[in-house]
Amino acid sequence: MGLAEDLNQFEQLLGELIIKYEQYFLGIEKREPLRLFGQVERLSQRFSTGAITNSSQKFRYNCLVARFTTYRQYWTRINRLIDEGKYSRDRFKMKIHERERNVEPSPEPPSEKPADRDIDQVYRQYLEARTACHLPVEGIRPEMIAAAIEKQRPLIMERYHCREVEFRVVIEEGTPKIKVRPIA
């Protein structure tokens, strides 16, 4: 084959490979298109020694190689994310397949709200800080801390225009204090 035919074949196979990889990532294809990938890679390396003298064909070849290289890096990154379980379309696809099989996703065990855990943690830290400062801890109940936090939370969120706040205990001048920090 001539150079023009090789470049046409390279471009056609690269287009097919892009489509096959997208189908693989969406779950339509069950296996990665490695055989087609090998063919495209061989075509990309065929003229790498600089055997092309026509500048328009050389430009076209270099553009195709650059496009293939960019997609290869993209595919490698997506495959790594799939292996790590961080690929969002993969999780979306999994939920769709669960619905199609009429399998309900495994219910999460009932647990306390994150806000309750945060309040409990702040309460424990506050007691530890008072003990470290040699201050009495009798009479301090979790409900008191929770009420103070819940009273301040909406005011702080409104003042700083945020959706969530974080409470932490600090010791200033020998006295433990509950500080708030806006998040997002």
C-alpha positions as YAML, in Angstrom:
chain: A
units: angstrom
residues:
- id: 1
  name: MET
  ca: [0.00, 0.00, 0.00]
- id: 2
  name: GLY
  ca: [1.01, 3.56, -0.51]
- id: 3
  name: LEU
  ca: [1.52, 6.19, 2.11]
- id: 4
  name: ALA
  ca: [-1.85, 7.87, 1.49]
- id: 5
  name: GLU
  ca: [-3.67, 4.53, 1.88]
- id: 6
  name: ASP
  ca: [-1.75, 3.80, 5.10]
- id: 7
  name: LEU
  ca: [-2.70, 7.18, 6.53]
- id: 8
  name: ASN
  ca: [-6.37, 6.62, 5.56]
- id: 9
  name: GLN
  ca: [-6.31, 3.21, 7.22]
- id: 10
  name: PHE
  ca: [-4.60, 4.67, 10.30]
- id: 11
  name: GLU
  ca: [-7.27, 7.38, 10.57]
- id: 12
  name: GLN
  ca: [-10.13, 4.92, 10.05]
- id: 13
  name: LEU
  ca: [-8.82, 2.41, 12.61]
- id: 14
  name: LEU
  ca: [-8.16, 5.19, 15.12]
- id: 15
  name: GLY
  ca: [-11.78, 6.34, 14.78]
- id: 16
  name: GLU
  ca: [-13.01, 2.78, 15.31]
- id: 17
  name: LEU
  ca: [-10.72, 2.38, 18.32]
- id: 18
  name: ILE
  ca: [-12.07, 5.55, 19.92]
- id: 19
  name: ILE
  ca: [-15.62, 4.28, 19.49]
- id: 20
  name: LYS
  ca: [-14.75, 0.82, 20.84]
- id: 21
  name: TYR
  ca: [-13.11, 2.29, 23.94]
- id: 22
  name: GLU
  ca: [-16.12, 4.51, 24.63]
- id: 23
  name: GLN
  ca: [-18.37, 1.47, 24.30]
- id: 24
  name: TYR
  ca: [-16.05, -0.43, 26.65]
- id: 25
  name: PHE
  ca: [-16.15, 2.33, 29.25]
- id: 26
  name: LEU
  ca: [-19.95, 2.51, 29.05]
- id: 27
  name: GLY
  ca: [-20.25, -1.26, 29.45]
- id: 28
  name: ILE
  ca: [-21.55, -2.03, 25.98]
- id: 29
  name: GLU
  ca: [-18.35, -3.90, 25.09]
- id: 30
  name: LYS
  ca: [-17.26, -6.42, 27.71]
- id: 31
  name: ARG
  ca: [-13.58, -6.49, 26.80]
- id: 32
  name: GLU
  ca: [-11.03, -3.83, 26.14]
- id: 33
  name: PRO
  ca: [-10.28, -3.61, 22.35]
- id: 34
  name: LEU
  ca: [-6.63, -4.64, 22.70]
- id: 35
  name: ARG
  ca: [-6.28, -6.27, 19.25]
- id: 36
  name: LEU
  ca: [-7.47, -3.10, 17.47]
- id: 37
  name: PHE
  ca: [-5.28, -1.05, 19.82]
- id: 38
  name: GLY
  ca: [-2.25, -3.10, 18.72]
- id: 39
  name: GLN
  ca: [-3.04, -2.53, 15.03]
- id: 40
  name: VAL
  ca: [-3.34, 1.22, 15.53]
- id: 41
  name: GLU
  ca: [-0.14, 1.31, 17.57]
- id: 42
  name: ARG
  ca: [1.77, -0.52, 14.80]
- id: 43
  name: LEU
  ca: [0.43, 1.96, 12.23]
- id: 44
  name: SER
  ca: [1.47, 4.86, 14.45]
- id: 45
  name: GLN
  ca: [5.03, 3.54, 14.65]
- id: 46
  name: ARG
  ca: [5.38, 2.59, 10.98]
- id: 47
  name: PHE
  ca: [6.66, 5.97, 9.77]
- id: 48
  name: SER
  ca: [8.23, 7.23, 13.00]
- id: 49
  name: THR
  ca: [11.73, 7.08, 11.49]
- id: 50
  name: GLY
  ca: [10.95, 10.07, 9.28]
- id: 51
  name: ALA
  ca: [10.43, 8.26, 5.98]
- id: 52
  name: ILE
  ca: [7.74, 10.72, 4.89]
- id: 53
  name: THR
  ca: [9.03, 13.41, 2.54]
- id: 54
  name: ASN
  ca: [5.75, 15.09, 1.57]
- id: 55
  name: SER
  ca: [5.13, 17.78, 4.18]
- id: 56
  name: SER
  ca: [1.31, 17.62, 4.01]
- id: 57
  name: GLN
  ca: [1.36, 13.86, 4.55]
- id: 58
  name: LYS
  ca: [3.95, 14.24, 7.30]
- id: 59
  name: PHE
  ca: [1.73, 16.83, 9.00]
- id: 60
  name: ARG
  ca: [-1.30, 14.53, 8.73]
- id: 61
  name: TYR
  ca: [0.71, 11.60, 10.12]
- id: 62
  name: ASN
  ca: [2.01, 13.69, 13.05]
- id: 63
  name: CYS
  ca: [-1.52, 14.90, 13.85]
- id: 64
  name: LEU
  ca: [-2.84, 11.33, 13.86]
- id: 65
  name: VAL
  ca: [0.03, 10.16, 16.10]
- id: 66
  name: ALA
  ca: [-0.57, 13.06, 18.49]
- id: 67
  name: ARG
  ca: [-4.29, 12.27, 18.59]
- id: 68
  name: PHE
  ca: [-3.57, 8.60, 19.26]
- id: 69
  name: THR
  ca: [-1.09, 9.47, 22.01]
- id: 70
  name: THR
  ca: [-3.58, 11.78, 23.69]
- id: 71
  name: TYR
  ca: [-6.33, 9.15, 23.60]
- id: 72
  name: ARG
  ca: [-3.92, 6.46, 24.83]
- id: 73
  name: GLN
  ca: [-3.13, 8.58, 27.90]
- id: 74
  name: TYR
  ca: [-6.85, 9.22, 28.45]
- id: 75
  name: TRP
  ca: [-7.67, 5.50, 28.18]
- id: 76
  name: THR
  ca: [-4.87, 4.60, 30.57]
- id: 77
  name: ARG
  ca: [-6.16, 7.12, 33.11]
- id: 78
  name: ILE
  ca: [-9.77, 5.89, 32.79]
- id: 79
  name: ASN
  ca: [-8.68, 2.25, 33.15]
- id: 80
  name: ARG
  ca: [-6.73, 3.17, 36.29]
- id: 81
  name: LEU
  ca: [-9.80, 4.94, 37.71]
- id: 82
  name: ILE
  ca: [-11.96, 1.91, 36.92]
- id: 83
  name: ASP
  ca: [-9.47, -0.34, 38.70]
- id: 84
  name: GLU
  ca: [-9.52, 1.95, 41.73]
- id: 85
  name: GLY
  ca: [-13.34, 2.13, 41.67]
- id: 86
  name: LYS
  ca: [-13.40, 5.90, 41.20]
- id: 87
  name: TYR
  ca: [-14.85, 6.11, 37.71]
- id: 88
  name: SER
  ca: [-18.19, 7.92, 37.89]
- id: 89
  name: ARG
  ca: [-19.76, 6.62, 34.69]
- id: 90
  name: ASP
  ca: [-18.90, 3.13, 35.88]
- id: 91
  name: ARG
  ca: [-20.82, 3.68, 39.14]
- id: 92
  name: PHE
  ca: [-23.73, 5.21, 37.19]
- id: 93
  name: LYS
  ca: [-23.77, 2.18, 34.92]
- id: 94
  name: MET
  ca: [-23.70, -0.16, 37.93]
- id: 95
  name: LYS
  ca: [-26.80, 1.52, 39.40]
- id: 96
  name: ILE
  ca: [-28.62, 1.21, 36.07]
- id: 97
  name: HIS
  ca: [-27.77, -2.50, 35.85]
- id: 98
  name: GLU
  ca: [-28.99, -3.03, 39.44]
- id: 99
  name: ARG
  ca: [-32.29, -1.38, 38.57]
- id: 100
  name: GLU
  ca: [-32.62, -3.49, 35.43]
- id: 101
  name: ARG
  ca: [-32.12, -6.67, 37.45]
- id: 102
  name: ASN
  ca: [-34.66, -5.40, 39.99]
- id: 103
  name: VAL
  ca: [-32.04, -5.75, 42.65]
- id: 104
  name: GLU
  ca: [-32.23, -3.09, 45.27]
- id: 105
  name: PRO
  ca: [-28.85, -1.69, 46.23]
- id: 106
  name: SER
  ca: [-27.70, -3.02, 49.55]
- id: 107
  name: PRO
  ca: [-29.26, -0.89, 52.24]
- id: 108
  name: GLU
  ca: [-26.86, 1.00, 54.38]
- id: 109
  name: PRO
  ca: [-27.03, 0.11, 58.03]
- id: 110
  name: PRO
  ca: [-28.92, 2.67, 60.07]
- id: 111
  name: SER
  ca: [-26.48, 4.90, 61.83]
- id: 112
  name: GLU
  ca: [-26.55, 8.15, 63.61]
- id: 113
  name: LYS
  ca: [-26.42, 11.30, 61.55]
- id: 114
  name: PRO
  ca: [-22.95, 12.76, 60.87]
- id: 115
  name: ALA
  ca: [-24.00, 15.89, 62.78]
- id: 116
  name: ASP
  ca: [-24.67, 13.75, 65.88]
- id: 117
  name: ARG
  ca: [-21.24, 12.15, 65.59]
- id: 118
  name: ASP
  ca: [-19.66, 15.59, 65.22]
- id: 119
  name: ILE
  ca: [-21.46, 16.87, 68.32]
- id: 120
  name: ASP
  ca: [-20.37, 13.81, 70.31]
- id: 121
  name: GLN
  ca: [-16.79, 14.32, 69.18]
- id: 122
  name: VAL
  ca: [-16.87, 18.02, 70.11]
- id: 123
  name: TYR
  ca: [-18.36, 17.10, 73.50]
- id: 124
  name: ARG
  ca: [-15.56, 14.59, 74.21]
- id: 125
  name: GLN
  ca: [-12.89, 17.03, 73.06]
- id: 126
  name: TYR
  ca: [-14.41, 19.78, 75.23]
- id: 127
  name: LEU
  ca: [-14.37, 17.54, 78.31]
- id: 128
  name: GLU
  ca: [-10.77, 16.51, 77.60]
- id: 129
  name: ALA
  ca: [-9.75, 20.14, 77.20]
- id: 130
  name: ARG
  ca: [-11.45, 21.13, 80.47]
- id: 131
  name: THR
  ca: [-9.72, 18.25, 82.24]
- id: 132
  name: ALA
  ca: [-6.37, 19.29, 80.74]
- id: 133
  name: CYS
  ca: [-6.95, 22.85, 82.00]
- id: 134
  name: HIS
  ca: [-7.86, 21.50, 85.48]
- id: 135
  name: LEU
  ca: [-11.42, 22.84, 85.21]
- id: 136
  name: PRO
  ca: [-14.48, 21.01, 86.57]
- id: 137
  name: VAL
  ca: [-16.46, 18.84, 84.16]
- id: 138
  name: GLU
  ca: [-19.40, 18.05, 86.44]
- id: 139
  name: GLY
  ca: [-22.70, 19.36, 85.19]
- id: 140
  name: ILE
  ca: [-21.63, 19.52, 81.52]
- id: 141
  name: ARG
  ca: [-23.92, 17.27, 79.52]
- id: 142
  name: PRO
  ca: [-23.90, 16.41, 75.80]
- id: 143
  name: GLU
  ca: [-27.32, 18.05, 75.44]
- id: 144
  name: MET
  ca: [-25.90, 21.38, 76.57]
- id: 145
  name: ILE
  ca: [-23.13, 21.26, 73.96]
- id: 146
  name: ALA
  ca: [-25.58, 20.07, 71.28]
- id: 147
  name: ALA
  ca: [-28.02, 22.88, 72.06]
- id: 148
  name: ALA
  ca: [-25.28, 25.51, 71.89]
- id: 149
  name: ILE
  ca: [-23.94, 24.13, 68.63]
- id: 150
  name: GLU
  ca: [-27.37, 23.83, 67.01]
- id: 151
  name: LYS
  ca: [-28.20, 27.37, 68.07]
- id: 152
  name: GLN
  ca: [-25.02, 28.77, 66.49]
- id: 153
  name: ARG
  ca: [-24.94, 26.62, 63.34]
- id: 154
  name: PRO
  ca: [-27.65, 28.49, 61.34]
- id: 155
  name: LEU
  ca: [-26.33, 31.88, 62.41]
- id: 156
  name: ILE
  ca: [-22.78, 31.07, 61.26]
- id: 157
  name: MET
  ca: [-24.03, 29.50, 58.01]
- id: 158
  name: GLU
  ca: [-26.05, 32.63, 57.26]
- id: 159
  name: ARG
  ca: [-23.24, 35.00, 58.17]
- id: 160
  name: TYR
  ca: [-20.60, 33.26, 56.02]
- id: 161
  name: HIS
  ca: [-22.97, 32.07, 53.26]
- id: 162
  name: CYS
  ca: [-21.89, 28.45, 53.53]
- id: 163
  name: ARG
  ca: [-23.73, 25.14, 53.54]
- id: 164
  name: GLU
  ca: [-21.85, 23.48, 56.40]
- id: 165
  name: VAL
  ca: [-19.74, 24.43, 59.40]
- id: 166
  name: GLU
  ca: [-17.17, 22.57, 61.45]
- id: 167
  name: PHE
  ca: [-16.83, 22.88, 65.20]
- id: 168
  name: ARG
  ca: [-13.58, 22.22, 67.05]
- id: 169
  name: VAL
  ca: [-12.25, 22.75, 70.54]
- id: 170
  name: VAL
  ca: [-9.26, 25.03, 71.18]
- id: 171
  name: ILE
  ca: [-7.63, 26.23, 74.38]
- id: 172
  name: GLU
  ca: [-7.09, 29.98, 74.57]
- id: 173
  name: GLU
  ca: [-5.53, 31.60, 77.63]
- id: 174
  name: GLY
  ca: [-6.06, 28.46, 79.70]
- id: 175
  name: THR
  ca: [-9.77, 28.16, 78.85]
- id: 176
  name: PRO
  ca: [-11.28, 25.67, 76.39]
- id: 177
  name: LYS
  ca: [-13.49, 27.21, 73.73]
- id: 178
  name: ILE
  ca: [-15.57, 25.79, 70.92]
- id: 179
  name: LYS
  ca: [-14.60, 27.43, 67.64]
- id: 180
  name: VAL
  ca: [-16.49, 27.25, 64.38]
- id: 181
  name: ARG
  ca: [-15.16, 27.22, 60.83]
- id: 182
  name: PRO
  ca: [-17.29, 27.56, 57.68]
- id: 183
  name: ILE
  ca: [-16.94, 24.80, 55.08]
- id: 184
  name: ALA
  ca: [-17.84, 25.35, 51.42]
...
